[in-house]
PDB file of N, CA and C in Angstrom:
ATOM      1  N   MET I 174     -29.401  18.179  40.224  1.00 82.00           N
ATOM      2  CA  MET I 174     -28.534  17.019  40.131  1.00 82.00           C
ATOM      3  C   MET I 174     -29.314  15.740  40.386  1.00 82.00           C
ATOM      4  N   ARG I 175     -30.149  15.777  41.434  1.00 85.00           N
ATOM      5  CA  ARG I 175     -30.914  14.587  41.774  1.00 85.00           C
ATOM      6  C   ARG I 175     -31.914  14.259  40.665  1.00 85.00           C
ATOM      7  N   ARG I 176     -32.474  15.294  40.057  1.00 90.00           N
ATOM      8  CA  ARG I 176     -33.435  15.093  38.982  1.00 90.00           C
ATOM      9  C   ARG I 176     -32.772  14.379  37.794  1.00 90.00           C
ATOM     10  N   TRP I 177     -31.546  14.756  37.480  1.00 92.00           N
ATOM     11  CA  TRP I 177     -30.819  14.116  36.385  1.00 92.00           C
ATOM     12  C   TRP I 177     -30.486  12.663  36.726  1.00 92.00           C
ATOM     13  N   LEU I 178     -30.175  12.399  37.974  1.00 92.00           N
ATOM     14  CA  LEU I 178     -29.889  11.032  38.390  1.00 92.00           C
ATOM     15  C   LEU I 178     -31.125  10.156  38.246  1.00 92.00           C
ATOM     16  N   VAL I 179     -32.257  10.668  38.702  1.00 92.00           N
ATOM     17  CA  VAL I 179     -33.510   9.917  38.582  1.00 92.00           C
ATOM     18  C   VAL I 179     -33.854   9.711  37.115  1.00 92.00           C
ATOM     19  N   PHE I 180     -33.685  10.760  36.316  1.00 93.00           N
ATOM     20  CA  PHE I 180     -33.974  10.646  34.892  1.00 93.00           C
ATOM     21  C   PHE I 180     -33.037   9.629  34.223  1.00 93.00           C
ATOM     22  N   SER I 181     -31.778   9.617  34.602  1.00 94.00           N
ATOM     23  CA  SER I 181     -30.822   8.671  34.031  1.00 94.00           C
ATOM     24  C   SER I 181     -31.180   7.234  34.395  1.00 94.00           C
ATOM     25  N   ILE I 182     -31.548   7.025  35.658  1.00 95.00           N
ATOM     26  CA  ILE I 182     -31.954   5.683  36.087  1.00 95.00           C
ATOM     27  C   ILE I 182     -33.204   5.245  35.338  1.00 95.00           C
ATOM     28  N   PHE I 183     -34.148   6.160  35.208  1.00 94.00           N
ATOM     29  CA  PHE I 183     -35.368   5.834  34.464  1.00 94.00           C
ATOM     30  C   PHE I 183     -35.058   5.516  33.009  1.00 94.00           C
ATOM     31  N   LEU I 184     -34.158   6.263  32.416  1.00 95.00           N
ATOM     32  CA  LEU I 184     -33.796   6.044  31.021  1.00 95.00           C
ATOM     33  C   LEU I 184     -33.146   4.673  30.829  1.00 95.00           C
ATOM     34  N   VAL I 185     -32.254   4.299  31.738  1.00 95.00           N
ATOM     35  CA  VAL I 185     -31.612   2.984  31.651  1.00 95.00           C
ATOM     36  C   VAL I 185     -32.652   1.882  31.841  1.00 95.00           C
ATOM     37  N   TRP I 186     -33.561   2.078  32.793  1.00 95.00           N
ATOM     38  CA  TRP I 186     -34.613   1.099  33.056  1.00 95.00           C
ATOM     39  C   TRP I 186     -35.528   0.953  31.844  1.00 95.00           C
ATOM     40  N   ALA I 187     -35.933   2.078  31.245  1.00 94.00           N
ATOM     41  CA  ALA I 187     -36.813   2.036  30.075  1.00 94.00           C
ATOM     42  C   ALA I 187     -36.109   1.396  28.885  1.00 94.00           C
ATOM     43  N   ALA I 188     -34.828   1.676  28.706  1.00 93.00           N
ATOM     44  CA  ALA I 188     -34.080   1.062  27.610  1.00 93.00           C
ATOM     45  C   ALA I 188     -33.978  -0.445  27.820  1.00 93.00           C
ATOM     46  N   GLY I 189     -33.798  -0.867  29.062  1.00 92.00           N
ATOM     47  CA  GLY I 189     -33.754  -2.293  29.364  1.00 92.00           C
ATOM     48  C   GLY I 189     -35.079  -2.968  29.057  1.00 92.00           C
ATOM     49  N   LEU I 190     -36.173  -2.322  29.415  1.00 91.00           N
ATOM     50  CA  LEU I 190     -37.494  -2.882  29.118  1.00 91.00           C
ATOM     51  C   LEU I 190     -37.749  -2.928  27.620  1.00 91.00           C
ATOM     52  N   ALA I 191     -37.269  -1.922  26.910  1.00 91.00           N
ATOM     53  CA  ALA I 191     -37.505  -1.865  25.464  1.00 91.00           C
ATOM     54  C   ALA I 191     -36.739  -2.947  24.719  1.00 91.00           C
ATOM     55  N   THR I 192     -35.637  -3.418  25.277  1.00 90.00           N
ATOM     56  CA  THR I 192     -34.851  -4.440  24.582  1.00 90.00           C
ATOM     57  C   THR I 192     -35.306  -5.862  24.882  1.00 90.00           C
ATOM     58  N   ILE I 193     -36.185  -6.034  25.855  1.00 85.00           N
ATOM     59  CA  ILE I 193     -36.651  -7.377  26.206  1.00 85.00           C
ATOM     60  C   ILE I 193     -37.318  -8.082  25.028  1.00 85.00           C
ATOM     61  N   PRO I 194     -38.213  -7.435  24.277  1.00 81.00           N
ATOM     62  CA  PRO I 194     -38.838  -8.147  23.156  1.00 81.00           C
ATOM     63  C   PRO I 194     -37.848  -8.603  22.095  1.00 81.00           C
ATOM     64  N   ALA I 195     -36.710  -7.945  21.993  1.00 81.00           N
ATOM     65  CA  ALA I 195     -35.723  -8.353  20.986  1.00 81.00           C
ATOM     66  C   ALA I 195     -35.107  -9.704  21.307  1.00 81.00           C
ATOM     67  N   PHE I 196     -35.063 -10.066  22.583  1.00 80.00           N
ATOM     68  CA  PHE I 196     -34.414 -11.317  22.975  1.00 80.00           C
ATOM     69  C   PHE I 196     -35.392 -12.445  23.271  1.00 80.00           C
ATOM     70  N   LEU I 197     -36.673 -12.134  23.331  1.00 77.00           N
ATOM     71  CA  LEU I 197     -37.662 -13.170  23.613  1.00 77.00           C
ATOM     72  C   LEU I 197     -38.483 -13.447  22.367  1.00 77.00           C
ATOM     73  N   SER I 198     -38.890 -14.671  22.231  1.00 73.00           N
ATOM     74  CA  SER I 198     -39.752 -15.019  21.105  1.00 73.00           C
ATOM     75  C   SER I 198     -41.160 -15.237  21.639  1.00 73.00           C
ATOM     76  N   PHE I 199     -42.004 -14.266  21.426  1.00 72.00           N
ATOM     77  CA  PHE I 199     -43.379 -14.366  21.898  1.00 72.00           C
ATOM     78  C   PHE I 199     -44.195 -15.205  20.929  1.00 72.00           C
ATOM     79  N   GLY I 200     -45.101 -15.981  21.465  1.00 72.00           N
ATOM     80  CA  GLY I 200     -45.979 -16.786  20.643  1.00 72.00           C
ATOM     81  C   GLY I 200     -45.405 -18.134  20.265  1.00 72.00           C
ATOM     82  N   HIS I 201     -44.170 -18.392  20.621  1.00 71.00           N
ATOM     83  CA  HIS I 201     -43.568 -19.682  20.318  1.00 71.00           C
ATOM     84  C   HIS I 201     -42.933 -20.250  21.579  1.00 71.00           C
ATOM     85  N   PRO I 202     -43.758 -20.697  22.521  1.00 71.00           N
ATOM     86  CA  PRO I 202     -43.170 -21.231  23.752  1.00 71.00           C
ATOM     87  C   PRO I 202     -42.412 -22.523  23.483  1.00 71.00           C
ATOM     88  N   ALA I 203     -41.398 -22.716  24.244  1.00 73.00           N
ATOM     89  CA  ALA I 203     -40.600 -23.923  24.082  1.00 73.00           C
ATOM     90  C   ALA I 203     -41.405 -25.124  24.565  1.00 73.00           C
ATOM     91  N   ALA I 204     -41.461 -26.149  23.763  1.00 74.00           N
ATOM     92  CA  ALA I 204     -42.165 -27.366  24.154  1.00 74.00           C
ATOM     93  C   ALA I 204     -41.334 -28.099  25.186  1.00 74.00           C
ATOM     94  N   SER I 205     -42.025 -28.691  26.148  1.00 83.00           N
ATOM     95  CA  SER I 205     -41.302 -29.420  27.180  1.00 83.00           C
ATOM     96  C   SER I 205     -41.909 -30.817  27.319  1.00 83.00           C
ATOM     97  N   ASP I 206     -41.200 -31.659  28.003  1.00 86.00           N
ATOM     98  CA  ASP I 206     -41.698 -33.009  28.233  1.00 86.00           C
ATOM     99  C   ASP I 206     -42.941 -32.994  29.104  1.00 86.00           C
ATOM    100  N   MET I 207     -43.039 -32.004  30.002  1.00 84.00           N
ATOM    101  CA  MET I 207     -44.198 -31.902  30.884  1.00 84.00           C
ATOM    102  C   MET I 207     -45.464 -31.600  30.080  1.00 84.00           C
ATOM    103  N   ASP I 208     -45.361 -30.714  29.091  1.00 84.00           N
ATOM    104  CA  ASP I 208     -46.519 -30.421  28.244  1.00 84.00           C
ATOM    105  C   ASP I 208     -47.003 -31.680  27.528  1.00 84.00           C
ATOM    106  N   THR I 209     -46.079 -32.400  26.956  1.00 87.00           N
ATOM    107  CA  THR I 209     -46.425 -33.619  26.226  1.00 87.00           C
ATOM    108  C   THR I 209     -47.059 -34.646  27.164  1.00 87.00           C
ATOM    109  N   TYR I 210     -46.525 -34.751  28.380  1.00 87.00           N
ATOM    110  CA  TYR I 210     -47.083 -35.698  29.343  1.00 87.00           C
ATOM    111  C   TYR I 210     -48.525 -35.349  29.689  1.00 87.00           C
ATOM    112  N   PHE I 211     -48.782 -34.080  29.972  1.00 85.00           N
ATOM    113  CA  PHE I 211     -50.149 -33.681  30.330  1.00 85.00           C
ATOM    114  C   PHE I 211     -51.109 -33.871  29.165  1.00 85.00           C
ATOM    115  N   ILE I 212     -50.669 -33.562  27.963  1.00 85.00           N
ATOM    116  CA  ILE I 212     -51.552 -33.709  26.806  1.00 85.00           C
ATOM    117  C   ILE I 212     -51.862 -35.174  26.552  1.00 85.00           C
ATOM    118  N   GLU I 213     -50.879 -36.028  26.679  1.00 88.00           N
ATOM    119  CA  GLU I 213     -51.096 -37.443  26.386  1.00 88.00           C
ATOM    120  C   GLU I 213     -51.801 -38.195  27.514  1.00 88.00           C
ATOM    121  N   ASN I 214     -51.566 -37.849  28.767  1.00 87.00           N
ATOM    122  CA  ASN I 214     -52.090 -38.624  29.899  1.00 87.00           C
ATOM    123  C   ASN I 214     -53.113 -37.893  30.753  1.00 87.00           C
ATOM    124  N   GLY I 215     -53.350 -36.629  30.497  1.00 83.00           N
ATOM    125  CA  GLY I 215     -54.233 -35.840  31.356  1.00 83.00           C
ATOM    126  C   GLY I 215     -55.650 -36.365  31.405  1.00 83.00           C
ATOM    127  N   GLN I 216     -56.217 -36.694  30.261  1.00 84.00           N
ATOM    128  CA  GLN I 216     -57.598 -37.147  30.230  1.00 84.00           C
ATOM    129  C   GLN I 216     -57.752 -38.505  30.915  1.00 84.00           C
ATOM    130  N   ALA I 217     -56.834 -39.395  30.718  1.00 86.00           N
ATOM    131  CA  ALA I 217     -56.943 -40.733  31.315  1.00 86.00           C
ATOM    132  C   ALA I 217     -56.741 -40.684  32.831  1.00 86.00           C
ATOM    133  N   GLN I 218     -55.807 -39.896  33.306  1.00 85.00           N
ATOM    134  CA  GLN I 218     -55.506 -39.878  34.738  1.00 85.00           C
ATOM    135  C   GLN I 218     -56.490 -39.030  35.544  1.00 85.00           C
ATOM    136  N   ALA I 219     -56.979 -37.952  34.952  1.00 83.00           N
ATOM    137  CA  ALA I 219     -57.849 -37.056  35.708  1.00 83.00           C
ATOM    138  C   ALA I 219     -59.324 -37.279  35.404  1.00 83.00           C
ATOM    139  N   ALA I 220     -59.617 -38.038  34.379  1.00 84.00           N
ATOM    140  CA  ALA I 220     -61.003 -38.305  33.970  1.00 84.00           C
ATOM    141  C   ALA I 220     -61.743 -37.007  33.679  1.00 84.00           C
ATOM    142  N   ALA I 221     -61.062 -36.094  33.007  1.00 83.00           N
ATOM    143  CA  ALA I 221     -61.668 -34.823  32.627  1.00 83.00           C
ATOM    144  C   ALA I 221     -61.429 -34.616  31.139  1.00 83.00           C
ATOM    145  N   ASN I 222     -62.456 -34.115  30.445  1.00 85.00           N
ATOM    146  CA  ASN I 222     -62.311 -33.881  29.009  1.00 85.00           C
ATOM    147  C   ASN I 222     -61.541 -32.601  28.718  1.00 85.00           C
ATOM    148  N   ASN I 223     -61.583 -31.646  29.618  1.00 87.00           N
ATOM    149  CA  ASN I 223     -60.875 -30.387  29.427  1.00 87.00           C
ATOM    150  C   ASN I 223     -59.517 -30.494  30.109  1.00 87.00           C
ATOM    151  N   ILE I 224     -58.467 -30.422  29.335  1.00 85.00           N
ATOM    152  CA  ILE I 224     -57.126 -30.605  29.882  1.00 85.00           C
ATOM    153  C   ILE I 224     -56.738 -29.468  30.826  1.00 85.00           C
ATOM    154  N   VAL I 225     -57.215 -28.250  30.546  1.00 85.00           N
ATOM    155  CA  VAL I 225     -56.894 -27.120  31.419  1.00 85.00           C
ATOM    156  C   VAL I 225     -57.550 -27.316  32.785  1.00 85.00           C
ATOM    157  N   THR I 226     -58.791 -27.748  32.781  1.00 84.00           N
ATOM    158  CA  THR I 226     -59.489 -27.994  34.043  1.00 84.00           C
ATOM    159  C   THR I 226     -58.812 -29.109  34.830  1.00 84.00           C
ATOM    160  N   SER I 227     -58.399 -30.147  34.140  1.00 84.00           N
ATOM    161  CA  SER I 227     -57.750 -31.244  34.860  1.00 84.00           C
ATOM    162  C   SER I 227     -56.420 -30.813  35.459  1.00 84.00           C
ATOM    163  N   ILE I 228     -55.693 -29.947  34.775  1.00 84.00           N
ATOM    164  CA  ILE I 228     -54.421 -29.475  35.330  1.00 84.00           C
ATOM    165  C   ILE I 228     -54.662 -28.580  36.535  1.00 84.00           C
ATOM    166  N   VAL I 229     -55.624 -27.660  36.423  1.00 83.00           N
ATOM    167  CA  VAL I 229     -55.865 -26.713  37.514  1.00 83.00           C
ATOM    168  C   VAL I 229     -56.407 -27.424  38.744  1.00 83.00           C
ATOM    169  N   PHE I 230     -57.393 -28.282  38.571  1.00 82.00           N
ATOM    170  CA  PHE I 230     -58.065 -28.857  39.736  1.00 82.00           C
ATOM    171  C   PHE I 230     -57.480 -30.188  40.195  1.00 82.00           C
ATOM    172  N   ASP I 231     -56.891 -30.947  39.317  1.00 82.00           N
ATOM    173  CA  ASP I 231     -56.384 -32.250  39.725  1.00 82.00           C
ATOM    174  C   ASP I 231     -54.872 -32.241  39.967  1.00 82.00           C
ATOM    175  N   PHE I 232     -54.118 -31.779  38.992  1.00 80.00           N
ATOM    176  CA  PHE I 232     -52.668 -31.845  39.141  1.00 80.00           C
ATOM    177  C   PHE I 232     -52.135 -30.732  40.038  1.00 80.00           C
ATOM    178  N   ARG I 233     -52.760 -29.560  40.000  1.00 85.00           N
ATOM    179  CA  ARG I 233     -52.260 -28.436  40.783  1.00 85.00           C
ATOM    180  C   ARG I 233     -53.121 -28.155  42.009  1.00 85.00           C
ATOM    181  N   GLY I 234     -54.042 -28.994  42.329  1.00 85.00           N
ATOM    182  CA  GLY I 234     -54.946 -28.751  43.448  1.00 85.00           C
ATOM    183  C   GLY I 234     -54.225 -28.632  44.775  1.00 85.00           C
ATOM    184  N   PHE I 235     -53.294 -29.530  45.038  1.00 85.00           N
ATOM    185  CA  PHE I 235     -52.563 -29.464  46.311  1.00 85.00           C
ATOM    186  C   PHE I 235     -51.647 -28.251  46.353  1.00 85.00           C
ATOM    187  N   ASP I 236     -51.101 -27.892  45.228  1.00 87.00           N
ATOM    188  CA  ASP I 236     -50.261 -26.696  45.175  1.00 87.00           C
ATOM    189  C   ASP I 236     -51.082 -25.452  45.510  1.00 87.00           C
ATOM    190  N   THR I 237     -52.270 -25.361  44.938  1.00 86.00           N
ATOM    191  CA  THR I 237     -53.139 -24.225  45.218  1.00 86.00           C
ATOM    192  C   THR I 237     -53.598 -24.228  46.667  1.00 86.00           C
ATOM    193  N   LEU I 238     -53.883 -25.401  47.206  1.00 89.00           N
ATOM    194  CA  LEU I 238     -54.276 -25.496  48.619  1.00 89.00           C
ATOM    195  C   LEU I 238     -53.129 -25.027  49.523  1.00 89.00           C
ATOM    196  N   GLY I 239     -51.909 -25.443  49.221  1.00 91.00           N
ATOM    197  CA  GLY I 239     -50.754 -25.000  50.011  1.00 91.00           C
ATOM    198  C   GLY I 239     -50.544 -23.498  49.924  1.00 91.00           C
ATOM    199  N   GLU I 240     -50.709 -22.948  48.744  1.00 92.00           N
ATOM    200  CA  GLU I 240     -50.573 -21.499  48.597  1.00 92.00           C
ATOM    201  C   GLU I 240     -51.641 -20.769  49.403  1.00 92.00           C
ATOM    202  N   SER I 241     -52.855 -21.315  49.407  1.00 93.00           N
ATOM    203  CA  SER I 241     -53.938 -20.694  50.173  1.00 93.00           C
ATOM    204  C   SER I 241     -53.645 -20.719  51.667  1.00 93.00           C
ATOM    205  N   VAL I 242     -53.086 -21.817  52.162  1.00 96.00           N
ATOM    206  CA  VAL I 242     -52.748 -21.918  53.587  1.00 96.00           C
ATOM    207  C   VAL I 242     -51.663 -20.904  53.954  1.00 96.00           C
ATOM    208  N   VAL I 243     -50.659 -20.774  53.102  1.00 96.00           N
ATOM    209  CA  VAL I 243     -49.592 -19.803  53.366  1.00 96.00           C
ATOM    210  C   VAL I 243     -50.157 -18.379  53.372  1.00 96.00           C
ATOM    211  N   LEU I 244     -51.012 -18.075  52.411  1.00 96.00           N
ATOM    212  CA  LEU I 244     -51.614 -16.744  52.354  1.00 96.00           C
ATOM    213  C   LEU I 244     -52.485 -16.491  53.582  1.00 96.00           C
ATOM    214  N   PHE I 245     -53.265 -17.487  54.006  1.00 97.00           N
ATOM    215  CA  PHE I 245     -54.105 -17.334  55.194  1.00 97.00           C
ATOM    216  C   PHE I 245     -53.256 -17.091  56.439  1.00 97.00           C
ATOM    217  N   CYS I 246     -52.164 -17.833  56.584  1.00 97.00           N
ATOM    218  CA  CYS I 246     -51.276 -17.639  57.741  1.00 97.00           C
ATOM    219  C   CYS I 246     -50.642 -16.251  57.716  1.00 97.00           C
ATOM    220  N   ALA I 247     -50.254 -15.781  56.542  1.00 96.00           N
ATOM    221  CA  ALA I 247     -49.648 -14.457  56.448  1.00 96.00           C
ATOM    222  C   ALA I 247     -50.646 -13.367  56.824  1.00 96.00           C
ATOM    223  N   VAL I 248     -51.855 -13.476  56.321  1.00 96.00           N
ATOM    224  CA  VAL I 248     -52.882 -12.471  56.639  1.00 96.00           C
ATOM    225  C   VAL I 248     -53.223 -12.515  58.118  1.00 96.00           C
ATOM    226  N   THR I 249     -53.319 -13.704  58.699  1.00 96.00           N
ATOM    227  CA  THR I 249     -53.603 -13.820  60.128  1.00 96.00           C
ATOM    228  C   THR I 249     -52.486 -13.202  60.957  1.00 96.00           C
ATOM    229  N   GLY I 250     -51.229 -13.452  60.581  1.00 94.00           N
ATOM    230  CA  GLY I 250     -50.103 -12.876  61.310  1.00 94.00           C
ATOM    231  C   GLY I 250     -50.078 -11.366  61.240  1.00 94.00           C
ATOM    232  N   VAL I 251     -50.324 -10.818  60.063  1.00 92.00           N
ATOM    233  CA  VAL I 251     -50.344  -9.358  59.917  1.00 92.00           C
ATOM    234  C   VAL I 251     -51.500  -8.772  60.719  1.00 92.00           C
ATOM    235  N   GLY I 252     -52.641  -9.450  60.697  1.00 91.00           N
ATOM    236  CA  GLY I 252     -53.792  -8.976  61.464  1.00 91.00           C
ATOM    237  C   GLY I 252     -53.521  -8.970  62.954  1.00 91.00           C
ATOM    238  N   LEU I 253     -52.825  -9.997  63.432  1.00 89.00           N
ATOM    239  CA  LEU I 253     -52.505 -10.054  64.862  1.00 89.00           C
ATOM    240  C   LEU I 253     -51.485  -8.985  65.243  1.00 89.00           C
ATOM    241  N   VAL I 254     -50.545  -8.717  64.389  1.00 88.00           N
ATOM    242  CA  VAL I 254     -49.530  -7.713  64.697  1.00 88.00           C
ATOM    243  C   VAL I 254     -50.124  -6.311  64.683  1.00 88.00           C
ATOM    244  N   LEU I 255     -51.006  -6.053  63.751  1.00 88.00           N
ATOM    245  CA  LEU I 255     -51.520  -4.697  63.581  1.00 88.00           C
ATOM    246  C   LEU I 255     -52.848  -4.435  64.284  1.00 88.00           C
ATOM    247  N   ARG I 256     -53.363  -5.382  65.006  1.00 84.00           N
ATOM    248  CA  ARG I 256     -54.670  -5.163  65.628  1.00 84.00           C
ATOM    249  C   ARG I 256     -54.547  -4.120  66.732  1.00 84.00           C
ATOM    250  N   GLU I 257     -55.653  -3.439  66.964  1.00 79.00           N
ATOM    251  CA  GLU I 257     -55.672  -2.425  68.006  1.00 79.00           C
ATOM    252  C   GLU I 257     -55.988  -3.073  69.343  1.00 79.00           C
ATOM    253  N   MET I 258     -55.389  -2.517  70.363  1.00 72.00           N
ATOM    254  CA  MET I 258     -55.643  -3.023  71.699  1.00 72.00           C
ATOM    255  C   MET I 258     -56.930  -2.383  72.223  1.00 72.00           C
ATOM    256  N   ARG I 259     -57.736  -3.158  72.899  1.00 73.00           N
ATOM    257  CA  ARG I 259     -58.945  -2.620  73.511  1.00 73.00           C
ATOM    258  C   ARG I 259     -58.582  -1.897  74.798  1.00 73.00           C
ATOM    259  N   GLU I 260     -59.492  -1.031  75.245  1.00 73.00           N
ATOM    260  CA  GLU I 260     -59.245  -0.312  76.491  1.00 73.00           C
ATOM    261  C   GLU I 260     -59.166  -1.297  77.639  1.00 73.00           C
ATOM    262  N   GLY I 261     -58.193  -1.119  78.480  1.00 73.00           N
ATOM    263  CA  GLY I 261     -58.020  -1.977  79.641  1.00 73.00           C
ATOM    264  C   GLY I 261     -57.233  -3.234  79.341  1.00 73.00           C
ATOM    265  N   GLU I 262     -56.969  -3.527  78.075  1.00 73.00           N
ATOM    266  CA  GLU I 262     -56.218  -4.715  77.710  1.00 73.00           C
ATOM    267  C   GLU I 262     -54.725  -4.404  77.772  1.00 73.00           C
ATOM    268  N   GLU I 263     -53.964  -5.281  78.368  1.00 74.00           N
ATOM    269  CA  GLU I 263     -52.537  -5.040  78.518  1.00 74.00           C
ATOM    270  C   GLU I 263     -51.751  -5.910  77.557  1.00 74.00           C
ATOM    271  N   ARG I 264     -50.647  -5.357  77.133  1.00 70.00           N
ATOM    272  CA  ARG I 264     -49.761  -6.120  76.256  1.00 70.00           C
ATOM    273  C   ARG I 264     -48.955  -7.098  77.099  1.00 70.00           C
ATOM    274  N   GLY I 265     -48.623  -8.229  76.542  1.00 69.00           N
ATOM    275  CA  GLY I 265     -47.874  -9.236  77.254  1.00 69.00           C
ATOM    276  C   GLY I 265     -46.403  -8.904  77.402  1.00 69.00           C
ATOM    277  N   ASP I 266     -45.880  -8.037  76.514  1.00 64.00           N
ATOM    278  CA  ASP I 266     -44.449  -7.752  76.545  1.00 64.00           C
ATOM    279  C   ASP I 266     -44.097  -6.558  77.407  1.00 64.00           C
ATOM    280  N   GLU I 267     -45.072  -5.914  78.014  1.00 58.00           N
ATOM    281  CA  GLU I 267     -44.773  -4.731  78.832  1.00 58.00           C
ATOM    282  C   GLU I 267     -44.665  -5.083  80.283  1.00 58.00           C
TER     283      GLU I 267
END
Protein backbone atom coordinates (compact mmCIF):
# COMPACT_ATOMS: atom_id res chain seq x y z
CA MET A 1 0.00 0.00 0.00
CA ARG A 2 2.75 2.41 0.95
CA ARG A 3 4.63 1.60 -2.25
CA TRP A 4 1.58 2.54 -4.33
CA LEU A 5 1.19 5.79 -2.40
CA VAL A 6 4.82 6.73 -3.02
CA PHE A 7 4.49 5.75 -6.67
CA SER A 8 1.30 7.82 -7.02
CA ILE A 9 2.94 10.87 -5.45
CA PHE A 10 5.94 10.44 -7.71
CA LEU A 11 3.70 10.10 -10.75
CA VAL A 12 1.80 13.30 -9.91
CA TRP A 13 5.09 15.11 -9.28
CA ALA A 14 6.60 13.88 -12.56
CA ALA A 15 3.46 14.84 -14.49
CA GLY A 16 3.63 18.31 -12.96
CA LEU A 17 7.26 18.69 -13.99
CA ALA A 18 6.49 17.45 -17.49
CA THR A 19 3.80 20.09 -18.00
CA ILE A 20 6.01 23.03 -16.99
CA PRO A 21 7.55 23.49 -20.46
CA ALA A 22 4.07 23.72 -21.97
CA PHE A 23 3.30 26.87 -19.98
CA LEU A 24 6.68 28.59 -20.14
CA SER A 25 8.28 30.17 -23.14
CA PHE A 26 11.97 29.38 -23.05
CA GLY A 27 14.34 31.58 -24.97
CA HIS A 28 12.03 34.57 -25.01
CA PRO A 29 12.40 36.35 -21.69
CA ALA A 30 10.05 39.19 -21.04
CA ALA A 31 11.72 42.54 -21.54
CA SER A 32 11.57 44.82 -18.55
CA ASP A 33 12.30 48.45 -17.86
CA MET A 34 15.25 47.38 -15.69
CA ASP A 35 16.93 45.62 -18.63
CA THR A 36 16.54 48.69 -20.82
CA TYR A 37 17.90 50.92 -18.05
CA PHE A 38 21.03 48.82 -17.56
CA ILE A 39 21.68 48.55 -21.29
CA GLU A 40 21.29 52.27 -21.87
CA ASN A 41 23.02 53.62 -18.72
CA GLY A 42 25.31 50.83 -17.53
CA GLN A 43 28.42 51.89 -19.40
CA ALA A 44 28.13 55.57 -18.47
CA GLN A 45 27.39 55.00 -14.77
CA ALA A 46 29.78 52.13 -14.09
CA ALA A 47 32.56 53.11 -16.51
CA ALA A 48 32.80 49.52 -17.71
CA ASN A 49 32.66 48.32 -21.31
CA ASN A 50 31.21 44.93 -20.36
CA ILE A 51 27.65 45.37 -19.18
CA VAL A 52 27.60 42.01 -17.38
CA THR A 53 30.71 42.91 -15.40
CA SER A 54 29.29 46.29 -14.49
CA ILE A 55 26.07 44.72 -13.23
CA VAL A 56 27.82 42.04 -11.19
CA PHE A 57 30.51 44.20 -9.61
CA ASP A 58 28.99 47.67 -9.53
CA PHE A 59 25.22 47.41 -9.33
CA ARG A 60 25.03 44.14 -7.39
CA GLY A 61 28.21 44.49 -5.35
CA PHE A 62 26.49 45.50 -2.13
CA ASP A 63 23.90 42.78 -2.58
CA THR A 64 26.64 40.18 -2.94
CA LEU A 65 28.49 41.60 0.07
CA GLY A 66 25.31 41.37 2.17
CA GLU A 67 24.71 37.80 1.08
CA SER A 68 28.30 36.93 2.00
CA VAL A 69 27.87 38.42 5.48
CA VAL A 70 24.66 36.46 6.06
CA LEU A 71 26.32 33.25 4.88
CA PHE A 72 29.36 33.89 7.11
CA CYS A 73 27.12 34.50 10.15
CA ALA A 74 25.15 31.32 9.44
CA VAL A 75 28.28 29.19 9.12
CA THR A 76 29.74 30.72 12.29
CA GLY A 77 26.53 30.03 14.21
CA VAL A 78 26.35 26.42 13.05
CA GLY A 79 30.02 25.97 13.90
CA LEU A 80 29.50 27.32 17.40
CA VAL A 81 26.47 25.13 18.01
CA LEU A 82 28.07 21.95 16.73
CA ARG A 83 31.59 22.38 18.07
CA GLU A 84 32.95 19.75 20.38
CA MET A 85 33.70 20.58 23.96
CA ARG A 86 37.28 20.13 25.09
CA GLU A 87 38.10 18.00 28.11
CA GLY A 88 37.61 19.92 31.31
CA GLU A 89 35.55 22.62 29.59
CA GLU A 90 32.13 23.18 31.10
CA ARG A 91 28.99 24.25 29.37
CA GLY A 92 27.46 27.52 30.50
CA ASP A 93 23.91 26.17 30.60
CA GLU A 94 24.58 23.28 32.99
